[in-house]
């Protein structure tokens, strides 16, 4: 993919530095114009660690001046996420406590709207926005693997192996989504729709990278994973029904159908054998799990509100 | 630093209020006598009877009132 378009002064200067290779230490003094500028800059810097950009030199991935800009943006994002997150007591039974914390969280649902009311055009918007994460589905959590002890490590790999197609690239979840996009007449290539991704999508993406790239935040990454998996089966079923209602091709529904079944397994693994095992070994990590889980739910609420507002819709 | 020793991994796990997890390859016979092969490292077999994807769990147990959960 090509580097995204700038959305303000900071992203303009950082993206210019990336594409020209002329990186100056003064970049770290540039203030972002606002959240959109900050998030697209952070997204672009993170992307250097995933697949990179065709128009950016690969050696910039570890450039100290770019890492300094990234660190500043990360500190602000992390402070925001922590400030939004309530203190939660999960009780003595970690798995039951985490499941019930996630179940009790109530927010607007894009999937419910898609099932019943969305137009074809609105679902096409949604698929383009979702493509930013679904085309790199489970990639962030792969960074957490080497930071875990044997129990949680083996458990996370058991889940990831399923996300990555059980050895068959055709079944890789990101690939299923790409096939759905192509069949729906959308571009299946990685990052194709980054320039139209709303700031809420960028923030969802960046939070996952933040948690996954910092070892000290590994439990937040796993808490995020747990909440993500535990809010997937039901919404995926509603998405699939909405897609069928609107006549979308079978390849697109297949991605969601797979998630109804897979995530009914993954939620149990993520809560019990992965996050549960990490917390059993080190109970001081519970609050980080909560931070990750809450962030997942809260950022999805923000995305849903923004998406529904943009469509002039309400989730009834 | 000593890593904690992982305990032996069970092949069958009963999830309180939820499905039964099956680790590895199994053939599951559903209530109508149809056979279903597992096709993931771990599969979740519905125990609440309400899944629309029998014999697999589809998360429906979570919307059941507490007393109807397995
Ligand atoms: S146990 Fe999950 S749907 Fe029945
Ligand atoms: Fe997936
Ligand atoms: Fe999953």
Coordinates of N, CA, C and O and ligand atoms in Angstrom, one line a residue, chain B residues 18-19 45-51 56-61 70, ligand 1:
Chain B
X18 N -21.6 -22.4 30.0 CA -21.4 -22.3 28.5 C -21.1 -23.7 27.9 O -21.5 -24.7 28.4
X19 N -20.3 -23.7 26.8 CA -20.2 -24.9 26.1 C -19.2 -25.9 26.7 O -18.6 -25.6 27.7
X45 N -18.8 -27.4 21.9 CA -20.0 -28.1 21.8 C -21.1 -27.5 22.6 O -20.9 -27.2 23.8
X46 N -22.2 -27.2 22.0 CA -23.3 -26.5 22.8 C -23.8 -27.4 23.9 O -24.1 -28.6 23.6
X47 N -24.0 -26.9 25.0 CA -24.6 -27.6 26.2 C -25.9 -27.0 26.6 O -26.6 -27.6 27.4
X48 N -26.3 -25.9 26.0 CA -27.5 -25.2 26.5 C -28.7 -25.7 25.6 O -29.9 -25.4 25.9
X49 N -28.4 -26.2 24.4 CA -29.4 -26.7 23.5 C -30.0 -25.6 22.6 O -30.9 -25.9 21.8
X50 N -29.6 -24.4 22.8 CA -30.2 -23.3 22.1 C -29.4 -22.8 20.9 O -29.9 -21.9 20.2
X51 N -28.2 -23.3 20.7 CA -27.4 -22.8 19.5 C -28.2 -23.1 18.2 O -28.8 -24.1 18.1
X56 N -22.5 -27.3 17.5 CA -21.5 -26.3 18.0 C -22.2 -25.2 18.8 O -23.4 -24.8 18.5
X57 N -21.5 -24.6 19.7 CA -22.0 -23.4 20.5 C -21.9 -22.2 19.5 O -21.0 -22.1 18.7
X58 N -22.9 -21.3 19.6 CA -22.8 -20.1 18.8 C -22.9 -18.8 19.8 O -23.3 -17.7 19.3
X59 N -22.7 -19.1 21.0 CA -22.7 -17.9 22.0 C -24.1 -17.6 22.5 O -24.2 -16.8 23.4
X60 N -25.1 -18.3 22.0 CA -26.5 -18.0 22.5 C -26.7 -18.2 24.0 O -27.5 -17.5 24.6
X61 N -25.9 -19.1 24.6 CA -26.1 -19.3 26.0 C -25.9 -18.0 26.8 O -26.5 -17.9 27.9
X70 N -26.2 -23.8 31.1 CA -25.8 -25.1 31.6 C -24.9 -25.0 32.8 O -24.2 -24.0 33.0
Ligands
LIG1 S1 -23.6 -23.6 25.0 FE1 -23.2 -21.9 23.8 S2 -25.0 -21.7 22.6 FE2 -25.4 -23.5 23.8

